[in-house]
Amino acid sequence: MKLDQTLFGAAFRNPVLLAAGTCGFGEEVWEVMDLRTLGGIVTKSVTLEPRAGNPAPRVAEFRAGMINSVGLANPGARAVRRDKLPWIRDHLRSIQVFVSVAGHTPAEYLEIVRILDDADGFLGFELNLSCPNDTRRGSLPFALDPQALTQVVEGVRSLTSRPILVKLAPNAPDLSLPARAAEEAGADGLTLVNTLPGLVLDPRTRRPALGAGAGGVSGPALRAVGVHAVWRVRQATGLPLLGVGGIASGEDAVQYLLAGASLVQMGTASFWDPRSAERVRNELEHFGRREGVAHVSELVGGALLGSGGVAADPVPSSIPATASTGPDVHDG
Ligand code: SIN
């Protein structure tokens, strides 16, 4: 099965990317894996100012996956431009790189994009509007507030001609609403999904397993949630989708493709095995060969097509497109 795809005006040698927060800015994992075998990477989220991040422990495992509250630790936009993007330009020419951007206010997103936009070495931006570990001064994450989301995406759209991905949260009651809001505001693609807010307690200490308290759940526990999110949003927008959440095998990736994702991102599995993204790429190829699929694009949206297709989710008509939705997810 051929794995190459052209999306956002760029050639992806295969559909497997590393997700934001799982490979730093590439340099951090360079010794343990050959990133050039992948379709691309998304960098750690970049904030306007440097962030030290949340208190340790920042990551904890549990039976069905992992929980993290890293707190967007990163060197800040100016240092990323000065120190990280030149390395990416020199080493990752053959793959596609998205810079993940995070902020507390729409103005912060715009300022970060202003700082980075005319640097070399990357294809586009992934707007992280859904981090569950970063309080926006008591407000909902942008991804759960379609009006705030629109403000950020429209603002960034006015500043850059690069592709813009918007990363959405899994805990929106109806993901078609932020998805459509992002499309109308000028997004080029959607990444589904960020981690799911959760809490792991240590029964002996009676304290949270993470230094920050609650965090974001990822890994196998998130896979069915992510696949459903892609499937749901595939029915609501025509934008290219990137599926992420719990992918650890080629067949996990196929689920996301069948639900409607054109590309997939891997996260937690690469903490457990730094070469898992390369393995998933190979397993995807073998799957296609075994199943007689000539090109990966034949799988995209396959679960929604034809007589064997699955039924579409009903879209509730009672929630207005501009409504703020969902509970507050902050972990304090
Ligand atoms: C973090 O840095 O706490 C995780 C970022 C995210 O989930 O968006």
mmCIF file of C-alpha atoms and ligand atoms in Angstrom:
data_model
loop_
_atom_site.group_PDB
_atom_site.id
_atom_site.type_symbol
_atom_site.label_atom_id
_atom_site.label_comp_id
_atom_site.label_asym_id
_atom_site.label_seq_id
_atom_site.Cartn_x
_atom_site.Cartn_y
_atom_site.Cartn_z
ATOM 1 C CA MET A 1 0.000 0.000 0.000
ATOM 2 C CA LYS A 2 1.326 3.406 -0.903
ATOM 3 C CA LEU A 3 1.329 5.736 2.086
ATOM 4 C CA ASP A 4 2.148 9.138 0.597
ATOM 5 C CA GLN A 5 -0.409 11.919 0.654
ATOM 6 C CA THR A 6 -0.588 15.548 -0.398
ATOM 7 C CA LEU A 7 -2.401 17.758 2.081
ATOM 8 C CA PHE A 8 -2.220 21.469 2.874
ATOM 9 C CA GLY A 9 -0.196 21.856 -0.342
ATOM 10 C CA ALA A 10 2.574 19.657 1.079
ATOM 11 C CA ALA A 11 3.757 16.096 0.509
ATOM 12 C CA PHE A 12 3.543 13.725 3.480
ATOM 13 C CA ARG A 13 5.607 10.590 2.836
ATOM 14 C CA ASN A 14 3.254 8.651 5.118
ATOM 15 C CA PRO A 15 0.320 9.478 7.415
ATOM 16 C CA VAL A 16 2.099 8.910 10.761
ATOM 17 C CA LEU A 17 3.154 11.997 12.721
ATOM 18 C CA LEU A 18 4.348 12.429 16.295
ATOM 19 C CA ALA A 19 1.898 14.444 18.384
ATOM 20 C CA ALA A 20 2.639 17.683 20.221
ATOM 21 C CA GLY A 21 4.421 17.126 23.505
ATOM 22 C CA THR A 22 5.824 13.717 22.595
ATOM 23 C CA CYS A 23 9.049 14.649 20.804
ATOM 24 C CA GLY A 24 9.957 18.121 22.047
ATOM 25 C CA PHE A 25 11.257 20.011 19.003
ATOM 26 C CA GLY A 26 12.692 16.895 17.343
ATOM 27 C CA GLU A 27 16.231 17.343 18.616
ATOM 28 C CA GLU A 28 15.280 15.785 21.972
ATOM 29 C CA VAL A 29 14.475 12.383 20.396
ATOM 30 C CA TRP A 30 16.983 12.471 17.538
ATOM 31 C CA GLU A 31 19.315 9.945 19.213
ATOM 32 C CA VAL A 32 16.603 7.342 19.770
ATOM 33 C CA MET A 33 14.552 7.443 16.583
ATOM 34 C CA ASP A 34 14.880 8.413 12.949
ATOM 35 C CA LEU A 35 12.188 11.050 12.545
ATOM 36 C CA ARG A 36 12.779 11.067 8.798
ATOM 37 C CA THR A 37 10.889 7.772 8.501
ATOM 38 C CA LEU A 38 7.686 9.548 9.581
ATOM 39 C CA GLY A 39 5.207 11.803 7.833
ATOM 40 C CA GLY A 40 6.018 14.602 10.241
ATOM 41 C CA ILE A 41 5.991 15.911 13.779
ATOM 42 C CA VAL A 42 4.143 18.488 15.836
ATOM 43 C CA THR A 43 6.395 20.374 18.240
ATOM 44 C CA LYS A 44 5.834 20.877 21.944
ATOM 45 C CA SER A 45 3.379 23.739 22.418
ATOM 46 C CA VAL A 46 5.086 27.122 22.318
ATOM 47 C CA THR A 47 3.897 29.888 24.621
ATOM 48 C CA LEU A 48 4.801 33.574 24.433
ATOM 49 C CA GLU A 49 7.055 33.509 27.489
ATOM 50 C CA PRO A 50 9.156 30.563 28.707
ATOM 51 C CA ARG A 51 7.316 28.211 31.051
ATOM 52 C CA ALA A 52 8.930 26.035 33.693
ATOM 53 C CA GLY A 53 5.886 23.767 33.810
ATOM 54 C CA ASN A 54 4.005 22.079 36.626
ATOM 55 C CA PRO A 55 5.411 20.400 39.756
ATOM 56 C CA ALA A 56 6.617 16.779 39.489
ATOM 57 C CA PRO A 57 5.479 14.133 38.991
ATOM 58 C CA ARG A 58 4.170 15.331 35.646
ATOM 59 C CA VAL A 59 3.334 11.935 34.218
ATOM 60 C CA ALA A 60 1.821 8.807 35.774
ATOM 61 C CA GLU A 61 0.775 5.493 34.271
ATOM 62 C CA PHE A 62 -2.350 3.557 35.107
ATOM 63 C CA ARG A 63 -3.758 0.333 33.715
ATOM 64 C CA ALA A 64 -5.568 1.860 30.751
ATOM 65 C CA GLY A 65 -3.093 4.542 29.825
ATOM 66 C CA MET A 66 -1.265 7.576 31.087
ATOM 67 C CA ILE A 67 -2.112 10.871 32.707
ATOM 68 C CA ASN A 68 0.012 14.011 32.396
ATOM 69 C CA SER A 69 0.119 17.539 33.588
ATOM 70 C CA VAL A 70 3.308 18.982 32.164
ATOM 71 C CA GLY A 71 2.023 22.540 32.229
ATOM 72 C CA LEU A 72 3.290 23.488 28.771
ATOM 73 C CA ALA A 73 6.947 23.607 29.797
ATOM 74 C CA ASN A 74 8.807 25.214 26.871
ATOM 75 C CA PRO A 75 11.463 27.869 26.231
ATOM 76 C CA GLY A 76 9.037 30.507 24.876
ATOM 77 C CA ALA A 77 8.458 31.788 21.347
ATOM 78 C CA ARG A 78 11.609 33.897 20.945
ATOM 79 C CA ALA A 79 13.943 31.112 22.074
ATOM 80 C CA VAL A 80 12.102 28.607 19.883
ATOM 81 C CA ARG A 81 12.667 30.856 16.890
ATOM 82 C CA ARG A 82 16.326 31.411 17.756
ATOM 83 C CA ASP A 83 17.362 27.922 18.962
ATOM 84 C CA LYS A 84 14.835 25.315 17.848
ATOM 85 C CA LEU A 85 13.601 26.242 14.370
ATOM 86 C CA PRO A 86 17.109 26.389 12.824
ATOM 87 C CA TRP A 87 17.732 22.810 14.016
ATOM 88 C CA ILE A 88 14.390 21.719 12.563
ATOM 89 C CA ARG A 89 15.202 23.453 9.264
ATOM 90 C CA ASP A 90 18.576 21.709 9.037
ATOM 91 C CA HIS A 91 17.497 18.209 10.111
ATOM 92 C CA LEU A 92 13.848 17.682 9.220
ATOM 93 C CA ARG A 93 13.660 18.983 5.655
ATOM 94 C CA SER A 94 12.156 15.780 4.296
ATOM 95 C CA ILE A 95 9.203 15.627 6.710
ATOM 96 C CA GLN A 96 6.431 18.058 7.585
ATOM 97 C CA VAL A 97 6.588 20.026 10.823
ATOM 98 C CA PHE A 98 3.777 21.857 12.554
ATOM 99 C CA VAL A 99 4.573 24.230 15.405
ATOM 100 C CA SER A 100 2.070 23.886 18.233
ATOM 101 C CA VAL A 101 1.006 27.221 19.730
ATOM 102 C CA ALA A 102 -0.663 27.789 23.131
ATOM 103 C CA GLY A 103 -1.714 30.909 25.026
ATOM 104 C CA HIS A 104 -3.988 32.347 27.673
ATOM 105 C CA THR A 105 -5.476 35.043 25.468
ATOM 106 C CA PRO A 106 -6.171 35.471 21.743
ATOM 107 C CA ALA A 107 -3.521 38.232 21.743
ATOM 108 C CA GLU A 108 -0.875 35.764 22.961
ATOM 109 C CA TYR A 109 -1.583 33.358 20.098
ATOM 110 C CA LEU A 110 -1.297 36.210 17.624
ATOM 111 C CA GLU A 111 1.971 37.439 19.098
ATOM 112 C CA ILE A 112 3.524 33.950 18.971
ATOM 113 C CA VAL A 113 2.506 33.559 15.334
ATOM 114 C CA ARG A 114 3.959 37.015 14.551
ATOM 115 C CA ILE A 115 7.268 35.959 16.128
ATOM 116 C CA LEU A 116 7.500 32.620 14.297
ATOM 117 C CA ASP A 117 5.726 33.049 10.989
ATOM 118 C CA ASP A 118 8.579 34.228 8.775
ATOM 119 C CA ALA A 119 11.129 31.719 10.122
ATOM 120 C CA ASP A 120 12.122 28.747 7.953
ATOM 121 C CA GLY A 121 11.787 25.065 8.598
ATOM 122 C CA PHE A 122 8.137 24.353 9.277
ATOM 123 C CA LEU A 123 4.935 23.933 7.334
ATOM 124 C CA GLY A 124 2.244 25.346 9.569
ATOM 125 C CA PHE A 125 0.780 25.929 12.996
ATOM 126 C CA GLU A 126 -1.281 23.650 15.210
ATOM 127 C CA LEU A 127 -3.292 25.843 17.562
ATOM 128 C CA ASN A 128 -3.535 24.081 20.905
ATOM 129 C CA LEU A 129 -6.912 25.374 22.077
ATOM 130 C CA SER A 130 -7.578 22.394 24.299
ATOM 131 C CA CYS A 131 -4.833 21.886 26.882
ATOM 132 C CA PRO A 132 -6.583 20.597 30.024
ATOM 133 C CA ASN A 133 -3.606 21.476 32.240
ATOM 134 C CA ASP A 134 -3.393 25.199 31.804
ATOM 135 C CA THR A 135 -5.908 27.495 33.427
ATOM 136 C CA ARG A 136 -7.081 30.376 31.304
ATOM 137 C CA ARG A 137 -7.800 32.416 34.417
ATOM 138 C CA GLY A 138 -10.856 30.394 35.363
ATOM 139 C CA SER A 139 -12.334 30.190 31.853
ATOM 140 C CA LEU A 140 -13.058 27.234 29.636
ATOM 141 C CA PRO A 141 -10.365 26.115 27.203
ATOM 142 C CA PHE A 142 -10.891 27.919 23.883
ATOM 143 C CA ALA A 143 -11.896 24.622 22.269
ATOM 144 C CA LEU A 144 -14.960 24.424 24.545
ATOM 145 C CA ASP A 145 -16.017 27.990 23.815
ATOM 146 C CA PRO A 146 -16.750 28.393 20.089
ATOM 147 C CA GLN A 147 -16.811 32.225 20.291
ATOM 148 C CA ALA A 148 -13.381 32.385 21.921
ATOM 149 C CA LEU A 149 -12.116 29.760 19.490
ATOM 150 C CA THR A 150 -13.339 31.864 16.566
ATOM 151 C CA GLN A 151 -11.502 34.895 17.889
ATOM 152 C CA VAL A 152 -8.189 33.036 18.060
ATOM 153 C CA VAL A 153 -8.498 31.289 14.699
ATOM 154 C CA GLU A 154 -9.681 34.393 12.824
ATOM 155 C CA GLY A 155 -6.860 36.409 14.335
ATOM 156 C CA VAL A 156 -4.203 33.869 13.396
ATOM 157 C CA ARG A 157 -5.736 33.475 9.931
ATOM 158 C CA SER A 158 -5.300 37.197 9.322
ATOM 159 C CA LEU A 159 -1.572 36.915 10.111
ATOM 160 C CA THR A 160 -0.382 33.857 8.235
ATOM 161 C CA SER A 161 -0.838 32.075 4.945
ATOM 162 C CA ARG A 162 0.617 28.881 6.433
ATOM 163 C CA PRO A 163 -1.732 25.939 7.071
ATOM 164 C CA ILE A 164 -3.519 26.210 10.421
ATOM 165 C CA LEU A 165 -4.602 23.104 12.321
ATOM 166 C CA VAL A 166 -6.908 23.505 15.312
ATOM 167 C CA LYS A 167 -6.583 20.933 18.087
ATOM 168 C CA LEU A 168 -9.914 20.240 19.752
ATOM 169 C CA ALA A 169 -10.863 18.814 23.146
ATOM 170 C CA PRO A 170 -12.584 15.426 23.529
ATOM 171 C CA ASN A 171 -14.990 16.642 26.213
ATOM 172 C CA ALA A 172 -17.098 18.976 24.070
ATOM 173 C CA PRO A 173 -20.700 17.724 24.250
ATOM 174 C CA ASP A 174 -21.005 18.054 20.465
ATOM 175 C CA LEU A 175 -17.686 18.284 18.636
ATOM 176 C CA SER A 176 -19.349 19.356 15.409
ATOM 177 C CA LEU A 177 -19.825 22.833 16.953
ATOM 178 C CA PRO A 178 -16.184 23.793 17.601
ATOM 179 C CA ALA A 179 -15.243 21.964 14.396
ATOM 180 C CA ARG A 180 -17.562 24.102 12.299
ATOM 181 C CA ALA A 181 -16.554 27.249 14.171
ATOM 182 C CA ALA A 182 -12.890 26.510 13.389
ATOM 183 C CA GLU A 183 -13.657 25.862 9.731
ATOM 184 C CA GLU A 184 -15.644 29.087 9.394
ATOM 185 C CA ALA A 185 -12.859 31.047 11.098
ATOM 186 C CA GLY A 186 -10.334 29.868 8.527
ATOM 187 C CA ALA A 187 -8.732 26.660 9.840
ATOM 188 C CA ASP A 188 -7.243 24.317 7.229
ATOM 189 C CA GLY A 189 -7.478 21.147 9.298
ATOM 190 C CA LEU A 190 -8.527 19.794 12.683
ATOM 191 C CA THR A 191 -6.597 17.641 15.129
ATOM 192 C CA LEU A 192 -8.814 15.336 17.177
ATOM 193 C CA VAL A 193 -8.322 14.928 20.116
ATOM 194 C CA ASN A 194 -6.320 16.371 22.979
ATOM 195 C CA THR A 195 -6.156 14.467 26.253
ATOM 196 C CA LEU A 196 -9.287 13.933 28.342
ATOM 197 C CA PRO A 197 -9.373 15.587 31.792
ATOM 198 C CA GLY A 198 -8.894 12.997 34.507
ATOM 199 C CA LEU A 199 -7.596 12.264 37.980
ATOM 200 C CA VAL A 200 -5.565 9.350 39.326
ATOM 201 C CA LEU A 201 -5.318 9.070 43.120
ATOM 202 C CA ASP A 202 -2.733 7.125 45.068
ATOM 203 C CA PRO A 203 -4.761 5.124 47.614
ATOM 204 C CA ARG A 204 -1.828 4.951 50.046
ATOM 205 C CA THR A 205 -0.855 8.624 50.140
ATOM 206 C CA ARG A 206 -4.468 9.688 49.488
ATOM 207 C CA ARG A 207 -3.011 12.279 47.140
ATOM 208 C CA PRO A 208 -3.149 12.722 43.353
ATOM 209 C CA ALA A 209 -0.521 10.787 41.419
ATOM 210 C CA LEU A 210 0.457 14.025 39.644
ATOM 211 C CA GLY A 211 2.072 17.023 41.290
ATOM 212 C CA ALA A 212 -0.487 19.353 39.728
ATOM 213 C CA GLY A 213 -3.504 17.288 40.813
ATOM 214 C CA ALA A 214 -5.645 16.424 37.802
ATOM 215 C CA GLY A 215 -4.303 16.015 34.289
ATOM 216 C CA GLY A 216 -5.005 14.787 30.778
ATOM 217 C CA VAL A 217 -5.648 11.105 30.061
ATOM 218 C CA SER A 218 -4.055 9.546 26.991
ATOM 219 C CA GLY A 219 -3.157 6.095 25.698
ATOM 220 C CA PRO A 220 -5.472 3.110 25.074
ATOM 221 C CA ALA A 221 -8.228 4.624 27.259
ATOM 222 C CA LEU A 222 -8.534 7.505 24.786
ATOM 223 C CA ARG A 223 -8.641 5.546 21.528
ATOM 224 C CA ALA A 224 -12.376 4.906 21.221
ATOM 225 C CA VAL A 225 -13.053 8.516 22.256
ATOM 226 C CA GLY A 226 -10.684 9.822 19.572
ATOM 227 C CA VAL A 227 -12.021 7.563 16.837
ATOM 228 C CA HIS A 228 -15.564 8.629 17.673
ATOM 229 C CA ALA A 229 -14.522 12.299 17.631
ATOM 230 C CA VAL A 230 -13.036 11.926 14.146
ATOM 231 C CA TRP A 231 -16.082 10.022 12.901
ATOM 232 C CA ARG A 232 -18.408 12.649 14.352
ATOM 233 C CA VAL A 233 -16.491 15.621 12.944
ATOM 234 C CA ARG A 234 -16.049 13.917 9.550
ATOM 235 C CA GLN A 235 -19.818 14.285 9.193
ATOM 236 C CA ALA A 236 -19.751 17.964 10.135
ATOM 237 C CA THR A 237 -16.928 19.501 8.067
ATOM 238 C CA GLY A 238 -14.985 18.896 4.880
ATOM 239 C CA LEU A 239 -11.649 19.829 6.457
ATOM 240 C CA PRO A 240 -8.784 17.313 6.536
ATOM 241 C CA LEU A 241 -8.666 15.628 9.957
ATOM 242 C CA LEU A 242 -5.703 14.391 11.988
ATOM 243 C CA GLY A 243 -6.601 11.639 14.445
ATOM 244 C CA VAL A 244 -4.777 11.237 17.743
ATOM 245 C CA GLY A 245 -5.407 9.253 20.903
ATOM 246 C CA GLY A 246 -4.269 5.778 21.905
ATOM 247 C CA ILE A 247 -2.684 4.664 18.640
ATOM 248 C CA ALA A 248 -0.228 1.853 19.348
ATOM 249 C CA SER A 249 -0.541 -0.381 16.276
ATOM 250 C CA GLY A 250 -1.143 -0.180 12.543
ATOM 251 C CA GLU A 251 -4.705 -1.379 13.029
ATOM 252 C CA ASP A 252 -5.326 1.360 15.627
ATOM 253 C CA ALA A 253 -4.236 3.866 12.984
ATOM 254 C CA VAL A 254 -6.543 2.201 10.446
ATOM 255 C CA GLN A 255 -9.493 2.801 12.776
ATOM 256 C CA TYR A 256 -8.780 6.533 12.683
ATOM 257 C CA LEU A 257 -8.383 6.501 8.895
ATOM 258 C CA LEU A 258 -11.661 4.616 8.439
ATOM 259 C CA ALA A 259 -13.412 7.148 10.713
ATOM 260 C CA GLY A 260 -12.240 9.927 8.396
ATOM 261 C CA ALA A 261 -8.743 11.034 9.406
ATOM 262 C CA SER A 262 -6.245 11.649 6.607
ATOM 263 C CA LEU A 263 -3.262 11.667 8.970
ATOM 264 C CA VAL A 264 -2.676 10.269 12.452
ATOM 265 C CA GLN A 265 -0.529 11.415 15.330
ATOM 266 C CA MET A 266 1.066 9.210 17.957
ATOM 267 C CA GLY A 267 1.760 10.157 21.526
ATOM 268 C CA THR A 268 1.706 7.907 24.560
ATOM 269 C CA ALA A 269 2.898 4.782 22.728
ATOM 270 C CA SER A 270 6.120 6.554 21.842
ATOM 271 C CA PHE A 271 6.839 7.165 25.534
ATOM 272 C CA TRP A 272 6.583 3.415 26.062
ATOM 273 C CA ASP A 273 8.552 2.575 22.907
ATOM 274 C CA PRO A 274 10.345 5.431 21.119
ATOM 275 C CA ARG A 275 10.263 3.466 17.852
ATOM 276 C CA SER A 276 6.528 2.779 17.935
ATOM 277 C CA ALA A 277 5.685 5.406 15.306
ATOM 278 C CA GLU A 278 8.052 3.769 12.846
ATOM 279 C CA ARG A 279 6.542 0.370 13.706
ATOM 280 C CA VAL A 280 2.991 1.696 13.182
ATOM 281 C CA ARG A 281 4.031 3.045 9.788
ATOM 282 C CA ASN A 282 5.322 -0.424 8.816
ATOM 283 C CA GLU A 283 2.247 -2.189 10.211
ATOM 284 C CA LEU A 284 0.023 0.154 8.225
ATOM 285 C CA GLU A 285 1.857 -0.778 5.062
ATOM 286 C CA HIS A 286 1.523 -4.500 5.846
ATOM 287 C CA PHE A 287 -2.172 -4.085 6.628
ATOM 288 C CA GLY A 288 -2.759 -2.511 3.223
ATOM 289 C CA ARG A 289 -0.808 -5.235 1.446
ATOM 290 C CA ARG A 290 -2.732 -7.962 3.280
ATOM 291 C CA GLU A 291 -6.106 -6.342 2.629
ATOM 292 C CA GLY A 292 -5.402 -5.476 -1.011
ATOM 293 C CA VAL A 293 -5.512 -1.702 -0.508
ATOM 294 C CA ALA A 294 -3.439 0.079 -3.138
ATOM 295 C CA HIS A 295 -3.296 3.527 -1.539
ATOM 296 C CA VAL A 296 -3.865 4.735 2.017
ATOM 297 C CA SER A 297 -6.368 7.353 0.798
ATOM 298 C CA GLU A 298 -8.748 4.468 -0.042
ATOM 299 C CA LEU A 299 -9.129 3.868 3.697
ATOM 300 C CA VAL A 300 -9.933 7.472 4.631
ATOM 301 C CA GLY A 301 -13.585 7.722 5.682
ATOM 302 C CA GLY A 302 -14.162 4.081 4.714
ATOM 303 C CA ALA A 303 -16.415 3.462 7.721
ATOM 304 C CA LEU A 304 -18.787 6.153 6.520
ATOM 305 C CA LEU A 305 -19.090 5.014 2.924
ATOM 306 C CA GLY A 306 -21.128 2.466 1.000
ATOM 307 C CA SER A 307 -23.636 -0.148 2.037
ATOM 308 C CA GLY A 308 -21.351 -1.542 4.719
ATOM 309 C CA GLY A 309 -20.934 1.919 6.223
ATOM 310 C CA VAL A 310 -21.896 2.676 9.795
ATOM 311 C CA ALA A 311 -24.798 4.940 10.687
ATOM 312 C CA ALA A 312 -24.028 8.595 11.175
ATOM 313 C CA ASP A 313 -24.411 10.172 14.600
ATOM 314 C CA PRO A 314 -27.475 12.390 14.834
ATOM 315 C CA VAL A 315 -26.404 16.021 15.262
ATOM 316 C CA PRO A 316 -28.455 17.623 18.057
ATOM 317 C CA SER A 317 -30.177 20.718 16.715
ATOM 318 C CA SER A 318 -30.879 22.221 20.141
ATOM 319 C CA ILE A 319 -27.349 23.509 20.858
ATOM 320 C CA PRO A 320 -26.648 26.809 19.103
ATOM 321 C CA ALA A 321 -23.328 26.966 17.221
ATOM 322 C CA THR A 322 -22.122 29.809 19.415
ATOM 323 C CA ALA A 323 -23.018 28.253 22.769
ATOM 324 C CA SER A 324 -20.364 27.800 25.398
ATOM 325 C CA THR A 325 -20.435 24.108 26.073
ATOM 326 C CA GLY A 326 -19.235 21.660 28.656
ATOM 327 C CA PRO A 327 -18.041 21.792 32.205
ATOM 328 C CA ASP A 328 -14.981 23.650 33.420
ATOM 329 C CA VAL A 329 -12.064 21.264 33.010
ATOM 330 C CA HIS A 330 -9.337 23.082 34.851
ATOM 331 C CA ASP A 331 -7.137 21.128 37.144
ATOM 332 C CA GLY A 332 -6.210 24.008 39.417
HETATM 333 C C1 SIN B 1 0.876 19.922 29.040
HETATM 334 O O1 SIN B 1 1.925 20.497 28.687
HETATM 335 O O2 SIN B 1 0.460 19.983 30.213
HETATM 336 C C2 SIN B 1 0.070 19.114 28.043
HETATM 337 C C3 SIN B 1 -0.318 19.930 26.886
HETATM 338 C C4 SIN B 1 -1.651 19.548 26.305
HETATM 339 O O3 SIN B 1 -2.237 18.528 26.680
HETATM 340 O O4 SIN B 1 -2.151 20.287 25.473
#
